[in-house]
Amino acid sequence: MSKINTLDALDKAAKKGRDLLFPSTKIRISIGMTTNSIAAGARSVYDAFLEEKKNKNMKFDMVKTGGMGFDSVEPIVDVVIPNKPRLAFAKVTVEKVPVLLEQVARLNLDRELPFYRVDEQEDIFTGETIQYVKGRLPRVFSKISLREEIPFYKNQLKVVTRNCGVIDPENMEEYIARGGYYGLHKALTEMKPDEIVQEIIDSGLRGRGGGGFPTGIKWRSCREAEGDIKYVICNGDEGDPGAYMDRSLMEGDPHSIIEGMIIGAYAIGASQGYIYVRNEYPLAVENLNRAVMQARKAGLLGKNIFGQKFSFDIKIAKGAGAFVCGESTALIASLEGRAGEPRAKYTHTVEHGLWDMPTNLNNVETWNNVPIIIARGSKWFSQIGTKTSSGTKVFSLVGKTNNIGLAEVPMGMTIRDIVYGIGGGIYNDREFKAVQTGGPSGGCIPKSLLDLPVGFDELADAGSMMGSGGMIVMDDTTCMVDIAKYFLDFLAKESCGKCTPCREGIRRMRSILEDICSGGGQEGDIELLKEMSDAIIDGSLCALGGSAPSPVLSTLRYFQEEYETHIKGKKCPAGVCKKLIKFRILDEQCNGCGKCRKVCPTRAATGSRREPHKIDQNLCIQCRACYEVCTFNAIIIE
Amino acid sequence: MVKLVIDGKTVQAEEGKILLTVARENGIEIPTLCSHETLENTGACRLCVVEITKGKRKKIVTSCLYAAEDGIVVDTKSDRVLKVRRFVMQFLMARCPTSDVIRDMAANMGIAPETRFKPSEDGKTCIFCRLCVKACEDVVGVSALGFAFRGVDKALGTPYREPSPACIGCGSCAYICPTRQITMSSTENTRSICGKTFKMKACSVCGRYFAPEEQLAFISKKTGVDLEALSVCSSCR
């Protein structure tokens, strides 16, 4: 990689990248290779492509990209055929690889119909349209759905995830070809630091890590703070159960984070940056490390970037995986080599942060938004989303929806549009019950609020929070007391243990919930839980404890009767809490097939062939195996 | 100087002085378990919370960490404050049911144990105030004690729960521990603490065993004072 210190050099790199992204002669086959794609089998599919290429002496380029977002149909293979529509194949297996390759080579697409095609696409960075199809669309493609017709993609707006699944994260030129580092060039050569800060303020960008604090205001405070050395930090300690958008960004588009940080550092006056990533994200660590090395070699990190009097470098710090280290002061303690425990924030980290110096900390997704705001301007950015929450948000849509994956939508989209539109509705046509947003500190939003637009303030008013953007969709087989118990258990283990209300209080709340779920709930428990919540919220040292009761409070707010049924009726309406349910076989429905008898691990289900079976309640351990295996709906939960 | 109101009383304070000190200097008592005059406050126990009104906003702050500000109104006994204190004490009573210190303190505050909390049975009285850890690190300067694990499993002790090579047997941790979780036992010429037994030094004048040899060696090394000069007990010096 030669030095990139002029616009000319940037253009040259972009040209190289474009030749790779839009090959004029060779086919380019890329496969999403994030942690979740690999879990779905992408690596063996990738190997199968290479094997087939070697055996049949075929000529095509094979590339690993980041994730395409639609994780329930991974592995996804993306094919760029010169002058033809871009194609994607879903749920590709090793066995399908030879057929798929043959089809693509001959343009005979009947046997393994591609999942979708892309004829043209807006380059979000420049606003220009990229035409994949040159000339008329060959008929063979017409029966393939366009990507914008697929419900999962239809209403998405990929701003932050623009490069994920498109570029090879190991190749910096491909990043540049998509407009990368042009924002940095503009910032460094055309803008004054104060103008950049103002641009970020005007964009209305709010922190994507959970708090939703206006990013530009934070930058301004840090810029104005006194200190010889200033730091910028990228918080990549994503820890909410079910949320993985930051991982996907770090794995699939690391340069965008780096570019955002360089721009931020220039605006604030920082000379050193840190990216704090949890060590459980090895691929993210690897890709970030490589990207930092590449940027350094190109002179985009180091001394006199773009020939300016500005020097900046980035170090990658690996965290040991404590959830609390996502809290800024705990993260800073961990970076300094101390135990990850938060401190009171009466002195702000923008004034006294890392090594007591002014420090600006933003989340991965926040940094990722910066280059495009600079490139396209705050006006363009603030038109996306709502008045108080501008831009897009990446949500990880998981749980009981038909489609699962990362969805980036403009702020203000309703939960209904996300769950039923993008998510394709509830799995097995069951009833929607609630969606848990904001991670362990967030809350559950019920059916009555399906039309709530997602935004920082709207979610907070509903008793939940945006958090990092986790969305766990739950159906009618989910017990809300059990869910609250799950999150409190997570928090009891992940509390740093420094202050009394958090360390002691969460586990006491958890033990009351355990009692409720196992039939030991007492009159007055709900009131006690509410009282304890007040004390823990008011009394805790940091935001982890301060929001820890949220799962309980939000489920109590919308599902109190479910708690009462557990406590007074000693029943679990969702049929989840083992000690409160009984499995019974309906004589009139049972035809004596014996499946339940065979699957029962404790021999509680008995009966003769073709005769209605019975379940011995003394032997039954409520494992649900019989219930799941019965195809005649003969087993009910009481 | 700043002017503020604490429990209805207008007081003056130096800017930057923490609320806890300002209150105490004005005869207003705020309970604490983790604050000690020789150590930097950490805000761990949460007993000292107070409610402040700043403009139109009311919020709970930690009085041992929050600096006095001009014009704020401080309520050290508001309902919200008392609720936090009640639960903190009830949590600690359930955590350390055998601690008479905690029990008596709660009784003085008029707080009874919450029957819904099952008392711990491990017999420990550690309330994680971290005074011992801070004293060992900041005052003595050896960092022999620390915390392991986190959340409900957080545990106080020496690394790997083994006798610490860094420990000099000074006894500061036992001295500062408010709930007597850390104790020290002695024979005429030995002292045992934190799983380690120390040989005591006899005073070269009166012959009384007065300090662990390792502690004297540490002090000598740190201060440059000859070990011989340190071999005299404080009464004979």
Coordinates of C-alpha atoms in Angstrom, one line a residue, chain A residues 218-233 264-274 310-313 349-361:
Chain A
K218 CA -20.0 15.7 24.0
W219 CA -17.3 16.5 21.4
R220 CA -17.6 20.2 22.1
S221 CA -17.2 19.7 25.9
C222 CA -14.2 17.5 25.3
R223 CA -12.7 20.0 22.8
E224 CA -13.2 22.8 25.4
A225 CA -11.8 20.8 28.3
E226 CA -8.3 21.7 29.4
G227 CA -5.6 19.1 29.0
D228 CA -2.3 18.7 27.3
I229 CA -3.3 15.3 25.9
K230 CA -6.8 14.2 24.9
Y231 CA -8.1 10.8 24.0
V232 CA -10.8 9.4 22.0
I233 CA -12.2 5.9 22.7
G264 CA -13.4 13.0 15.9
A265 CA -9.8 13.2 17.2
Y266 CA -9.1 16.1 14.8
A267 CA -12.2 17.9 15.8
I268 CA -11.6 17.4 19.6
G269 CA -7.8 17.8 19.5
A270 CA -6.9 14.3 20.5
S271 CA -3.7 12.6 19.6
Q272 CA -4.4 9.0 20.7
G273 CA -7.3 6.7 20.3
Y274 CA -8.3 3.4 21.7
F310 CA -2.4 16.7 12.8
S311 CA -1.1 13.4 14.1
F312 CA -3.2 10.6 15.6
D313 CA -2.9 6.9 16.2
T349 CA -14.9 11.8 31.5
V350 CA -14.8 14.6 28.8
E351 CA -12.9 16.6 31.4
H352 CA -11.2 13.9 33.5
G353 CA -11.2 10.6 31.7
L354 CA -8.4 8.2 30.7
W355 CA -5.3 8.9 32.8
D356 CA -7.2 11.9 34.2
M357 CA -7.1 13.6 30.7
P358 CA -10.1 14.8 28.7
T359 CA -11.5 11.8 27.0
N360 CA -14.3 11.4 24.4
L361 CA -15.9 8.0 24.4

